[in-house]
Amino acid sequence: MRKRKRQRPPTAQWHRRDSDTYQHTSHHIMPGKTTDEAAEQVCRRCNEIPSVLVVRLEPLCQQCFARYVHTKAIKRLETFRVNFHTNEERKVLLPLSFGVSSTTLLHILDLHLKTQMSKTGRTGFALSIVAVGDVQGTLPTADLLESVRKQYPGYEYAELPLHDVFSVIPNDSALRHLLPDAAGPLPTTQDQLVRLIDSLTSATARADVLSTLRTRLIVEHAKTAGCQSILWGDSTTTLAEKTLAETCKGRGFSLPWQVSDGKSPFGVYFHYPLRDVLKKELVSYIGLAESGLSSLVHDLSSGATQASTSSKNTTIDDLMKQYFESVEENFPSIVSNVVRTSGKLEMPANADSDPRCGLCDMPVPGGRFGIHGWGGYQQDDVESSSKSTRNICYGCTRSLPQNA
């Protein structure tokens, strides 16, 4: 006789979780949402307190949800455990943008250091915090940083204007040769930054160059401050956005250093403690935390990012951000899969000996600079040859103006 195929119970539904396992549930609840169904259920972890939201199909109470986020972050900091065999304390740098992710990471690190001190009498690392101002001056960096300092005292704080990147990098750096030609000298570093940004012809180019300069300034500050590592506040969603955005810009070769934990080409280590937490979950964390934490976030908008109605003002980063914020609403596993896949990329063995790009300072494998080096769009031979002689990678070549 032919075997009868076993049927699943008709009254229940089966949902696949991000860990590729299956969970049996009787209701379909979207991840990260506070719903009536969640309020009627008991927390699945403590089985005592009513749940306040559902995280990846699991109803959690406020305490268990906070523990869930903390555990996701702290397990990425195993290398920073308390070391009783040495008196030397490691120093790490946290770049603070006053967004949801970096502010949450600061709060978690503060709790983690206090826990280490209470249990062992010492901490595994010393925390230094830096905030970089924006070019337009619309971000009240000084006021925001002072509020953070009052709530989290005892740490080292620094505020840097973005144009400091031209003063902390050596004078013979290739970065200075990228400034457009002008009739007169540039007396200040702020004038140099304004001239470079004004020469960029698209919104994507401006956003790309500003992000690159910000990263280089943070790295140089970390070296000056004696920090061994930089703890970036990128969430799973942010890392997924960066993966596709950098690939679209032609800088995919640098992804192993931009999305993975490990030693960077700059001589310091990069770590992403929130790489397993979605941005939506961090927004919920901020909303459920004490009121003092949400006041430190400059823009606590939980809605989806809206792209500009004008294509001239729309950047690749904005499009990727809008896409992944909409995807994580109903399909968080897609976002996680992008990050897990990109995390498998390996750094080239001989990257330290490869020549560097004059703008992003990333090692370029095989010295394949400019448009011709990567076999891209080659219509403008003059543009390609002039930029490749200055050791500019393909991604930075597309951002810089022809006369750079």
mmCIF file of C-alpha atoms in Angstrom:
data_model
loop_
_atom_site.group_PDB
_atom_site.id
_atom_site.type_symbol
_atom_site.label_atom_id
_atom_site.label_comp_id
_atom_site.label_asym_id
_atom_site.label_seq_id
_atom_site.Cartn_x
_atom_site.Cartn_y
_atom_site.Cartn_z
ATOM 1 C CA MET A 1 0.000 0.000 0.000
ATOM 2 C CA ARG A 2 1.078 3.550 -0.699
ATOM 3 C CA LYS A 3 2.019 5.573 2.384
ATOM 4 C CA ARG A 4 -0.301 8.392 3.198
ATOM 5 C CA LYS A 5 1.399 11.789 3.298
ATOM 6 C CA ARG A 6 1.291 13.315 6.749
ATOM 7 C CA GLN A 7 -0.710 16.520 6.908
ATOM 8 C CA ARG A 8 0.049 19.514 9.109
ATOM 9 C CA PRO A 9 -2.691 20.549 11.568
ATOM 10 C CA PRO A 10 -5.234 22.624 9.632
ATOM 11 C CA THR A 11 -5.881 24.987 12.542
ATOM 12 C CA ALA A 12 -2.317 26.187 12.881
ATOM 13 C CA GLN A 13 0.268 27.954 10.770
ATOM 14 C CA TRP A 14 4.002 27.371 10.481
ATOM 15 C CA HIS A 15 6.382 30.292 10.188
ATOM 16 C CA ARG A 16 10.042 30.224 9.345
ATOM 17 C CA ARG A 17 12.342 32.130 11.647
ATOM 18 C CA ASP A 18 15.641 33.909 10.824
ATOM 19 C CA SER A 19 17.614 31.020 12.322
ATOM 20 C CA ASP A 20 16.209 28.683 9.626
ATOM 21 C CA THR A 21 14.134 26.791 12.203
ATOM 22 C CA TYR A 22 10.371 26.537 12.369
ATOM 23 C CA GLN A 23 8.120 27.794 15.091
ATOM 24 C CA HIS A 24 4.541 26.642 15.553
ATOM 25 C CA THR A 25 2.147 29.525 16.150
ATOM 26 C CA SER A 26 -1.590 29.962 16.001
ATOM 27 C CA HIS A 27 -1.482 33.639 15.007
ATOM 28 C CA HIS A 28 0.566 35.445 12.407
ATOM 29 C CA ILE A 29 2.088 38.519 14.094
ATOM 30 C CA MET A 30 4.493 40.767 12.256
ATOM 31 C CA PRO A 31 7.942 41.112 13.872
ATOM 32 C CA GLY A 32 8.649 44.067 16.091
ATOM 33 C CA LYS A 33 5.047 45.298 16.230
ATOM 34 C CA THR A 34 3.027 45.936 19.371
ATOM 35 C CA THR A 35 -0.352 44.362 18.629
ATOM 36 C CA ASP A 36 -3.498 43.351 20.459
ATOM 37 C CA GLU A 37 -2.427 39.722 20.088
ATOM 38 C CA ALA A 38 0.897 40.534 21.787
ATOM 39 C CA ALA A 39 -0.838 42.266 24.671
ATOM 40 C CA GLU A 40 -3.028 39.218 25.270
ATOM 41 C CA GLN A 41 -0.087 36.795 25.385
ATOM 42 C CA VAL A 42 2.356 36.025 28.143
ATOM 43 C CA CYS A 43 6.056 36.571 27.561
ATOM 44 C CA ARG A 44 7.461 33.407 26.040
ATOM 45 C CA ARG A 45 10.770 33.656 27.916
ATOM 46 C CA CYS A 46 9.758 34.375 31.502
ATOM 47 C CA ASN A 47 6.200 32.981 31.211
ATOM 48 C CA GLU A 48 5.057 35.443 33.863
ATOM 49 C CA ILE A 49 4.653 38.981 32.570
ATOM 50 C CA PRO A 50 2.292 39.943 29.709
ATOM 51 C CA SER A 51 4.182 40.686 26.498
ATOM 52 C CA VAL A 52 4.429 44.207 25.101
ATOM 53 C CA LEU A 53 5.583 43.388 21.577
ATOM 54 C CA VAL A 54 6.393 40.497 19.278
ATOM 55 C CA VAL A 55 9.992 40.150 18.149
ATOM 56 C CA ARG A 56 10.527 37.741 15.243
ATOM 57 C CA LEU A 57 7.373 35.803 16.124
ATOM 58 C CA GLU A 58 8.232 35.689 19.832
ATOM 59 C CA PRO A 59 6.058 37.678 22.304
ATOM 60 C CA LEU A 60 8.298 39.359 24.884
ATOM 61 C CA CYS A 61 7.784 41.519 27.927
ATOM 62 C CA GLN A 62 9.718 44.733 28.365
ATOM 63 C CA GLN A 63 12.432 43.210 30.566
ATOM 64 C CA CYS A 64 13.004 40.192 28.328
ATOM 65 C CA PHE A 65 13.076 42.368 25.226
ATOM 66 C CA ALA A 66 15.748 44.587 26.777
ATOM 67 C CA ARG A 67 17.723 41.479 27.740
ATOM 68 C CA TYR A 68 17.320 40.187 24.186
ATOM 69 C CA VAL A 69 18.877 43.348 22.710
ATOM 70 C CA HIS A 70 21.646 43.433 25.337
ATOM 71 C CA THR A 71 22.578 39.804 24.724
ATOM 72 C CA LYS A 72 22.742 40.307 20.965
ATOM 73 C CA ALA A 73 25.205 43.169 21.440
ATOM 74 C CA ILE A 74 27.319 41.834 24.307
ATOM 75 C CA LYS A 75 27.988 38.482 22.648
ATOM 76 C CA ARG A 76 29.816 40.450 19.946
ATOM 77 C CA LEU A 77 32.135 41.876 22.601
ATOM 78 C CA GLU A 78 33.640 38.616 23.851
ATOM 79 C CA THR A 79 37.135 39.887 23.040
ATOM 80 C CA PHE A 80 36.616 42.719 25.538
ATOM 81 C CA ARG A 81 36.102 40.560 28.600
ATOM 82 C CA VAL A 82 37.910 41.453 31.812
ATOM 83 C CA ASN A 83 41.525 40.283 31.638
ATOM 84 C CA PHE A 84 43.021 39.529 35.062
ATOM 85 C CA HIS A 85 46.447 38.700 33.644
ATOM 86 C CA THR A 86 47.381 42.270 32.757
ATOM 87 C CA ASN A 87 46.956 45.734 34.197
ATOM 88 C CA GLU A 88 46.839 47.327 30.765
ATOM 89 C CA GLU A 89 43.318 48.475 29.919
ATOM 90 C CA ARG A 90 42.233 48.408 26.304
ATOM 91 C CA LYS A 91 40.679 51.557 24.922
ATOM 92 C CA VAL A 92 37.850 51.599 22.392
ATOM 93 C CA LEU A 93 36.191 54.444 20.493
ATOM 94 C CA LEU A 94 32.454 54.874 19.951
ATOM 95 C CA PRO A 95 31.488 57.307 17.156
ATOM 96 C CA LEU A 96 28.231 58.939 18.234
ATOM 97 C CA SER A 97 25.896 60.278 15.543
ATOM 98 C CA PHE A 98 22.992 60.857 17.989
ATOM 99 C CA GLY A 99 20.870 58.410 16.033
ATOM 100 C CA VAL A 100 18.915 55.457 17.388
ATOM 101 C CA SER A 101 21.674 52.882 16.840
ATOM 102 C CA SER A 102 24.735 54.649 18.262
ATOM 103 C CA THR A 103 22.752 56.046 21.216
ATOM 104 C CA THR A 104 21.418 52.587 22.070
ATOM 105 C CA LEU A 105 24.912 51.123 21.796
ATOM 106 C CA LEU A 106 26.246 53.739 24.222
ATOM 107 C CA HIS A 107 23.509 52.855 26.704
ATOM 108 C CA ILE A 108 24.264 49.121 26.408
ATOM 109 C CA LEU A 109 28.019 49.661 26.784
ATOM 110 C CA ASP A 110 27.447 51.791 29.877
ATOM 111 C CA LEU A 111 25.344 49.043 31.471
ATOM 112 C CA HIS A 112 27.907 46.427 30.458
ATOM 113 C CA LEU A 113 30.831 48.329 31.995
ATOM 114 C CA LYS A 114 28.886 48.917 35.213
ATOM 115 C CA THR A 115 28.080 45.200 35.398
ATOM 116 C CA GLN A 116 31.738 44.281 34.895
ATOM 117 C CA MET A 117 32.786 46.705 37.629
ATOM 118 C CA SER A 118 30.221 45.413 40.107
ATOM 119 C CA LYS A 119 31.172 41.768 39.521
ATOM 120 C CA THR A 120 34.958 41.954 39.158
ATOM 121 C CA GLY A 121 35.994 45.365 40.410
ATOM 122 C CA ARG A 122 37.405 46.310 37.022
ATOM 123 C CA THR A 123 36.307 46.742 33.407
ATOM 124 C CA GLY A 124 37.390 45.022 30.232
ATOM 125 C CA PHE A 125 37.959 48.260 28.334
ATOM 126 C CA ALA A 126 37.931 52.040 28.611
ATOM 127 C CA LEU A 127 35.352 53.862 26.521
ATOM 128 C CA SER A 128 36.045 57.004 24.515
ATOM 129 C CA ILE A 129 33.262 58.824 22.643
ATOM 130 C CA VAL A 130 33.584 61.130 19.634
ATOM 131 C CA ALA A 131 30.977 63.171 17.780
ATOM 132 C CA VAL A 132 31.631 64.667 14.334
ATOM 133 C CA GLY A 133 29.713 67.755 13.269
ATOM 134 C CA ASP A 134 28.014 68.113 9.911
ATOM 135 C CA VAL A 135 29.035 70.480 7.129
ATOM 136 C CA GLN A 136 25.832 72.541 7.186
ATOM 137 C CA GLY A 137 25.972 73.066 10.947
ATOM 138 C CA THR A 138 22.333 71.993 11.349
ATOM 139 C CA LEU A 139 23.210 69.346 13.947
ATOM 140 C CA PRO A 140 23.614 70.904 17.437
ATOM 141 C CA THR A 141 26.564 68.644 18.188
ATOM 142 C CA ALA A 142 27.857 70.557 21.224
ATOM 143 C CA ASP A 143 24.475 70.671 22.995
ATOM 144 C CA LEU A 144 23.690 67.029 22.235
ATOM 145 C CA LEU A 145 27.106 65.872 23.399
ATOM 146 C CA GLU A 146 26.759 67.831 26.640
ATOM 147 C CA SER A 147 23.440 66.091 27.321
ATOM 148 C CA VAL A 148 25.073 62.726 26.719
ATOM 149 C CA ARG A 149 27.971 63.652 29.004
ATOM 150 C CA LYS A 150 25.591 64.503 31.839
ATOM 151 C CA GLN A 151 23.716 61.212 31.528
ATOM 152 C CA TYR A 152 26.832 59.073 31.042
ATOM 153 C CA PRO A 153 29.645 60.699 33.014
ATOM 154 C CA GLY A 154 33.081 59.223 33.550
ATOM 155 C CA TYR A 155 33.998 58.701 29.901
ATOM 156 C CA GLU A 156 36.284 60.566 27.556
ATOM 157 C CA TYR A 157 34.414 62.833 25.125
ATOM 158 C CA ALA A 158 35.539 64.717 22.029
ATOM 159 C CA GLU A 159 33.763 66.891 19.478
ATOM 160 C CA LEU A 160 35.348 67.271 16.037
ATOM 161 C CA PRO A 161 34.364 69.421 13.058
ATOM 162 C CA LEU A 162 34.487 67.494 9.808
ATOM 163 C CA HIS A 163 37.030 69.842 8.231
ATOM 164 C CA ASP A 164 39.584 68.676 10.804
ATOM 165 C CA VAL A 165 40.200 65.738 8.480
ATOM 166 C CA PHE A 166 42.520 67.984 6.450
ATOM 167 C CA SER A 167 44.587 68.849 9.536
ATOM 168 C CA VAL A 168 44.941 65.418 11.157
ATOM 169 C CA ILE A 169 46.062 63.714 7.938
ATOM 170 C CA PRO A 170 49.721 64.347 6.981
ATOM 171 C CA ASN A 171 50.396 67.261 4.625
ATOM 172 C CA ASP A 172 51.810 64.988 1.937
ATOM 173 C CA SER A 173 48.649 62.890 1.848
ATOM 174 C CA ALA A 174 46.989 62.248 -1.500
ATOM 175 C CA LEU A 175 43.794 63.683 -0.023
ATOM 176 C CA ARG A 176 45.021 67.255 -0.457
ATOM 177 C CA HIS A 177 45.749 66.692 -4.146
ATOM 178 C CA LEU A 178 42.044 66.019 -4.725
ATOM 179 C CA LEU A 179 41.068 69.617 -4.034
ATOM 180 C CA PRO A 180 39.924 71.440 -7.196
ATOM 181 C CA ASP A 181 42.341 73.981 -8.648
ATOM 182 C CA ALA A 182 41.675 77.570 -7.597
ATOM 183 C CA ALA A 183 43.231 80.978 -8.146
ATOM 184 C CA GLY A 184 44.220 81.676 -4.559
ATOM 185 C CA PRO A 185 45.464 79.693 -1.546
ATOM 186 C CA LEU A 186 43.156 78.090 1.002
ATOM 187 C CA PRO A 187 43.918 79.563 4.419
ATOM 188 C CA THR A 188 41.731 77.267 6.534
ATOM 189 C CA THR A 189 40.722 73.623 6.530
ATOM 190 C CA GLN A 190 37.077 74.685 6.483
ATOM 191 C CA ASP A 191 37.666 76.466 3.173
ATOM 192 C CA GLN A 192 39.256 73.319 1.797
ATOM 193 C CA LEU A 193 36.238 71.201 2.773
ATOM 194 C CA VAL A 194 33.753 73.718 1.332
ATOM 195 C CA ARG A 195 35.669 73.898 -1.949
ATOM 196 C CA LEU A 196 35.761 70.115 -2.268
ATOM 197 C CA ILE A 197 32.040 69.682 -1.522
ATOM 198 C CA ASP A 198 31.029 72.537 -3.841
ATOM 199 C CA SER A 199 32.913 70.880 -6.690
ATOM 200 C CA LEU A 200 30.831 67.696 -6.471
ATOM 201 C CA THR A 201 28.087 67.556 -9.060
ATOM 202 C CA SER A 202 25.522 65.137 -7.583
ATOM 203 C CA ALA A 203 23.812 64.409 -4.271
ATOM 204 C CA THR A 204 25.189 60.857 -4.277
ATOM 205 C CA ALA A 205 28.747 62.141 -4.764
ATOM 206 C CA ARG A 206 28.415 64.622 -1.911
ATOM 207 C CA ALA A 207 26.964 62.038 0.464
ATOM 208 C CA ASP A 208 29.637 59.514 -0.523
ATOM 209 C CA VAL A 209 32.573 61.891 -0.050
ATOM 210 C CA LEU A 210 31.234 63.252 3.256
ATOM 211 C CA SER A 211 30.802 59.720 4.607
ATOM 212 C CA THR A 212 34.307 58.786 3.477
ATOM 213 C CA LEU A 213 35.868 61.857 5.087
ATOM 214 C CA ARG A 214 33.948 61.237 8.312
ATOM 215 C CA THR A 215 35.279 57.685 8.510
ATOM 216 C CA ARG A 216 38.853 58.820 7.913
ATOM 217 C CA LEU A 217 38.560 61.522 10.579
ATOM 218 C CA ILE A 218 37.215 59.041 13.137
ATOM 219 C CA VAL A 219 40.027 56.599 12.344
ATOM 220 C CA GLU A 220 42.695 59.266 12.743
ATOM 221 C CA HIS A 221 41.146 60.392 16.036
ATOM 222 C CA ALA A 222 41.147 56.782 17.270
ATOM 223 C CA LYS A 223 44.870 56.518 16.555
ATOM 224 C CA THR A 224 45.609 59.829 18.250
ATOM 225 C CA ALA A 225 43.559 58.883 21.327
ATOM 226 C CA GLY A 226 45.306 55.498 21.603
ATOM 227 C CA CYS A 227 42.201 53.434 20.827
ATOM 228 C CA GLN A 228 42.752 49.896 19.597
ATOM 229 C CA SER A 229 39.239 49.390 18.263
ATOM 230 C CA ILE A 230 36.251 51.324 16.957
ATOM 231 C CA LEU A 231 32.757 50.165 17.902
ATOM 232 C CA TRP A 232 30.428 51.219 15.105
ATOM 233 C CA GLY A 233 26.711 51.464 15.890
ATOM 234 C CA ASP A 234 25.520 49.925 12.601
ATOM 235 C CA SER A 235 22.469 47.693 12.963
ATOM 236 C CA THR A 236 21.591 44.733 10.751
ATOM 237 C CA THR A 237 19.511 47.051 8.591
ATOM 238 C CA THR A 238 22.306 49.620 8.259
ATOM 239 C CA LEU A 239 24.863 46.970 7.289
ATOM 240 C CA ALA A 240 22.494 45.607 4.634
ATOM 241 C CA GLU A 241 22.026 49.121 3.268
ATOM 242 C CA LYS A 242 25.785 49.649 3.190
ATOM 243 C CA THR A 243 26.382 46.318 1.428
ATOM 244 C CA LEU A 244 24.207 47.175 -1.550
ATOM 245 C CA ALA A 245 25.045 50.895 -1.579
ATOM 246 C CA GLU A 246 28.819 50.376 -1.651
ATOM 247 C CA THR A 247 28.434 47.726 -4.346
ATOM 248 C CA CYS A 248 26.331 50.083 -6.473
ATOM 249 C CA LYS A 249 28.947 52.805 -6.067
ATOM 250 C CA GLY A 250 31.694 50.486 -7.323
ATOM 251 C CA ARG A 251 33.406 50.024 -3.966
ATOM 252 C CA GLY A 252 32.380 46.436 -3.352
ATOM 253 C CA PHE A 253 36.007 45.360 -2.941
ATOM 254 C CA SER A 254 36.064 47.196 0.407
ATOM 255 C CA LEU A 255 33.060 45.373 1.910
ATOM 256 C CA PRO A 256 35.129 42.916 4.007
ATOM 257 C CA TRP A 257 36.319 45.878 6.072
ATOM 258 C CA GLN A 258 33.066 47.845 6.051
ATOM 259 C CA VAL A 259 30.644 45.177 7.267
ATOM 260 C CA SER A 260 32.730 42.601 9.180
ATOM 261 C CA ASP A 261 34.477 42.484 12.538
ATOM 262 C CA GLY A 262 38.257 42.409 12.386
ATOM 263 C CA LYS A 263 41.348 44.444 11.689
ATOM 264 C CA SER A 264 40.853 47.260 9.212
ATOM 265 C CA PRO A 265 43.427 48.516 6.691
ATOM 266 C CA PHE A 266 43.840 51.603 8.879
ATOM 267 C CA GLY A 267 45.624 49.772 11.702
ATOM 268 C CA VAL A 268 42.678 49.684 14.136
ATOM 269 C CA TYR A 269 40.004 47.037 14.612
ATOM 270 C CA PHE A 270 36.405 47.525 13.488
ATOM 271 C CA HIS A 271 33.559 45.957 15.489
ATOM 272 C CA TYR A 272 29.802 46.011 14.864
ATOM 273 C CA PRO A 273 28.114 44.937 18.140
ATOM 274 C CA LEU A 274 24.583 45.608 16.819
ATOM 275 C CA ARG A 275 25.003 43.580 13.628
ATOM 276 C CA ASP A 276 22.349 41.070 14.828
ATOM 277 C CA VAL A 277 19.710 43.647 15.784
ATOM 278 C CA LEU A 278 17.301 45.229 13.314
ATOM 279 C CA LYS A 279 16.818 48.986 13.273
ATOM 280 C CA LYS A 280 13.125 48.492 13.958
ATOM 281 C CA GLU A 281 14.001 46.608 17.129
ATOM 282 C CA LEU A 282 16.287 49.440 18.245
ATOM 283 C CA VAL A 283 13.491 51.955 17.686
ATOM 284 C CA SER A 284 11.244 49.807 19.887
ATOM 285 C CA TYR A 285 14.020 49.582 22.486
ATOM 286 C CA ILE A 286 14.344 53.358 22.622
ATOM 287 C CA GLY A 287 10.569 53.721 22.904
ATOM 288 C CA LEU A 288 10.344 51.275 25.812
ATOM 289 C CA ALA A 289 13.432 52.532 27.646
ATOM 290 C CA GLU A 290 13.467 55.269 30.225
ATOM 291 C CA SER A 291 12.571 58.730 28.928
ATOM 292 C CA GLY A 292 16.100 60.041 29.350
ATOM 293 C CA LEU A 293 17.401 57.792 26.582
ATOM 294 C CA SER A 294 14.981 58.955 23.896
ATOM 295 C CA SER A 295 15.821 62.590 24.646
ATOM 296 C CA LEU A 296 19.405 61.966 23.507
ATOM 297 C CA VAL A 297 18.331 60.920 20.012
ATOM 298 C CA HIS A 298 18.354 63.812 17.571
ATOM 299 C CA ASP A 299 15.748 62.339 15.204
ATOM 300 C CA LEU A 300 13.512 59.665 16.712
ATOM 301 C CA SER A 301 11.388 59.196 13.614
ATOM 302 C CA SER A 302 10.268 55.583 13.382
ATOM 303 C CA GLY A 303 8.579 55.949 10.043
ATOM 304 C CA ALA A 304 10.024 54.706 6.783
ATOM 305 C CA THR A 305 12.568 56.959 5.124
ATOM 306 C CA GLN A 306 11.049 58.905 2.259
ATOM 307 C CA ALA A 307 13.159 59.408 -0.829
ATOM 308 C CA SER A 308 13.307 62.909 -2.278
ATOM 309 C CA THR A 309 10.733 63.670 -4.948
ATOM 310 C CA SER A 310 13.541 65.128 -7.057
ATOM 311 C CA SER A 311 15.895 62.613 -8.626
ATOM 312 C CA LYS A 312 18.684 65.174 -8.423
ATOM 313 C CA ASN A 313 18.497 65.156 -4.634
ATOM 314 C CA THR A 314 18.090 61.398 -4.231
ATOM 315 C CA THR A 315 21.199 59.457 -3.250
ATOM 316 C CA ILE A 316 21.995 55.766 -3.546
ATOM 317 C CA ASP A 317 22.200 55.613 0.245
ATOM 318 C CA ASP A 318 18.677 57.055 0.563
ATOM 319 C CA LEU A 319 17.271 54.512 -1.879
ATOM 320 C CA MET A 320 18.921 51.586 -0.076
ATOM 321 C CA LYS A 321 17.757 52.907 3.282
ATOM 322 C CA GLN A 322 14.200 53.258 2.050
ATOM 323 C CA TYR A 323 14.250 49.765 0.544
ATOM 324 C CA PHE A 324 15.586 47.874 3.566
ATOM 325 C CA GLU A 325 13.436 49.749 6.066
ATOM 326 C CA SER A 326 10.391 48.628 4.102
ATOM 327 C CA VAL A 327 11.705 45.063 3.756
ATOM 328 C CA GLU A 328 12.454 44.631 7.462
ATOM 329 C CA GLU A 329 8.823 45.480 8.233
ATOM 330 C CA ASN A 330 7.523 42.151 6.961
ATOM 331 C CA PHE A 331 10.566 40.150 5.858
ATOM 332 C CA PRO A 332 13.380 40.633 8.405
ATOM 333 C CA SER A 333 15.055 37.389 7.334
ATOM 334 C CA ILE A 334 15.935 38.976 3.979
ATOM 335 C CA VAL A 335 17.809 41.761 5.737
ATOM 336 C CA SER A 336 19.627 39.279 7.969
ATOM 337 C CA ASN A 337 20.564 37.081 5.012
ATOM 338 C CA VAL A 338 22.210 40.014 3.224
ATOM 339 C CA VAL A 339 24.365 40.740 6.279
ATOM 340 C CA ARG A 340 25.226 37.092 6.900
ATOM 341 C CA THR A 341 26.221 36.623 3.264
ATOM 342 C CA SER A 342 28.382 39.740 3.156
ATOM 343 C CA GLY A 343 29.956 38.714 6.461
ATOM 344 C CA LYS A 344 31.442 35.661 4.738
ATOM 345 C CA LEU A 345 33.600 37.841 2.498
ATOM 346 C CA GLU A 346 37.270 37.508 3.383
ATOM 347 C CA MET A 347 39.993 40.117 3.420
ATOM 348 C CA PRO A 348 42.736 39.560 0.802
ATOM 349 C CA ALA A 349 45.874 38.059 2.332
ATOM 350 C CA ASN A 350 48.182 40.690 0.820
ATOM 351 C CA ALA A 351 45.917 43.704 1.386
ATOM 352 C CA ASP A 352 48.512 45.517 3.511
ATOM 353 C CA SER A 353 50.890 45.697 0.572
ATOM 354 C CA ASP A 354 48.295 46.842 -1.979
ATOM 355 C CA PRO A 355 48.331 50.515 -3.055
ATOM 356 C CA ARG A 356 45.774 52.779 -1.410
ATOM 357 C CA CYS A 357 43.037 54.948 -2.844
ATOM 358 C CA GLY A 358 43.776 58.644 -2.399
ATOM 359 C CA LEU A 359 40.291 59.400 -1.053
ATOM 360 C CA CYS A 360 38.896 56.426 0.864
ATOM 361 C CA ASP A 361 42.376 55.031 1.692
ATOM 362 C CA MET A 362 41.189 51.470 1.051
ATOM 363 C CA PRO A 363 43.632 48.916 -0.420
ATOM 364 C CA VAL A 364 42.915 48.438 -4.126
ATOM 365 C CA PRO A 365 43.691 44.849 -5.213
ATOM 366 C CA GLY A 366 46.121 44.688 -8.110
ATOM 367 C CA GLY A 367 46.364 48.474 -8.340
ATOM 368 C CA ARG A 368 43.246 48.574 -10.522
ATOM 369 C CA PHE A 369 42.560 52.284 -10.211
ATOM 370 C CA GLY A 370 40.137 54.471 -12.119
ATOM 371 C CA ILE A 371 37.510 53.536 -14.664
ATOM 372 C CA HIS A 372 39.741 51.400 -16.860
ATOM 373 C CA GLY A 373 41.053 49.473 -13.889
ATOM 374 C CA TRP A 374 37.665 47.922 -13.159
ATOM 375 C CA GLY A 375 36.361 47.680 -16.717
ATOM 376 C CA GLY A 376 33.467 50.033 -16.132
ATOM 377 C CA TYR A 377 32.058 52.819 -18.250
ATOM 378 C CA GLN A 378 34.940 54.034 -20.419
ATOM 379 C CA GLN A 379 33.500 56.694 -22.664
ATOM 380 C CA ASP A 380 35.552 59.546 -21.201
ATOM 381 C CA ASP A 381 39.185 58.505 -21.659
ATOM 382 C CA VAL A 382 40.531 61.824 -20.393
ATOM 383 C CA GLU A 383 38.573 61.544 -17.172
ATOM 384 C CA SER A 384 39.702 57.979 -16.626
ATOM 385 C CA SER A 385 43.392 58.530 -17.226
ATOM 386 C CA SER A 386 43.663 61.724 -15.179
ATOM 387 C CA LYS A 387 42.095 60.171 -12.106
ATOM 388 C CA SER A 388 43.804 56.811 -12.314
ATOM 389 C CA THR A 389 47.202 58.471 -12.206
ATOM 390 C CA ARG A 390 46.316 59.826 -8.770
ATOM 391 C CA ASN A 391 45.470 56.351 -7.429
ATOM 392 C CA ILE A 392 41.716 56.752 -7.069
ATOM 393 C CA CYS A 393 39.573 53.623 -6.843
ATOM 394 C CA TYR A 394 36.613 53.139 -9.151
ATOM 395 C CA GLY A 395 33.988 54.143 -6.559
ATOM 396 C CA CYS A 396 35.766 57.365 -5.621
ATOM 397 C CA THR A 397 36.463 58.106 -9.298
ATOM 398 C CA ARG A 398 32.751 58.269 -10.003
ATOM 399 C CA SER A 399 32.215 60.715 -7.116
ATOM 400 C CA LEU A 400 35.032 63.149 -7.758
ATOM 401 C CA PRO A 401 34.783 65.902 -10.412
ATOM 402 C CA GLN A 402 36.925 65.742 -13.522
ATOM 403 C CA ASN A 403 39.239 68.536 -12.434
ATOM 404 C CA ALA A 404 40.013 66.936 -9.056
#
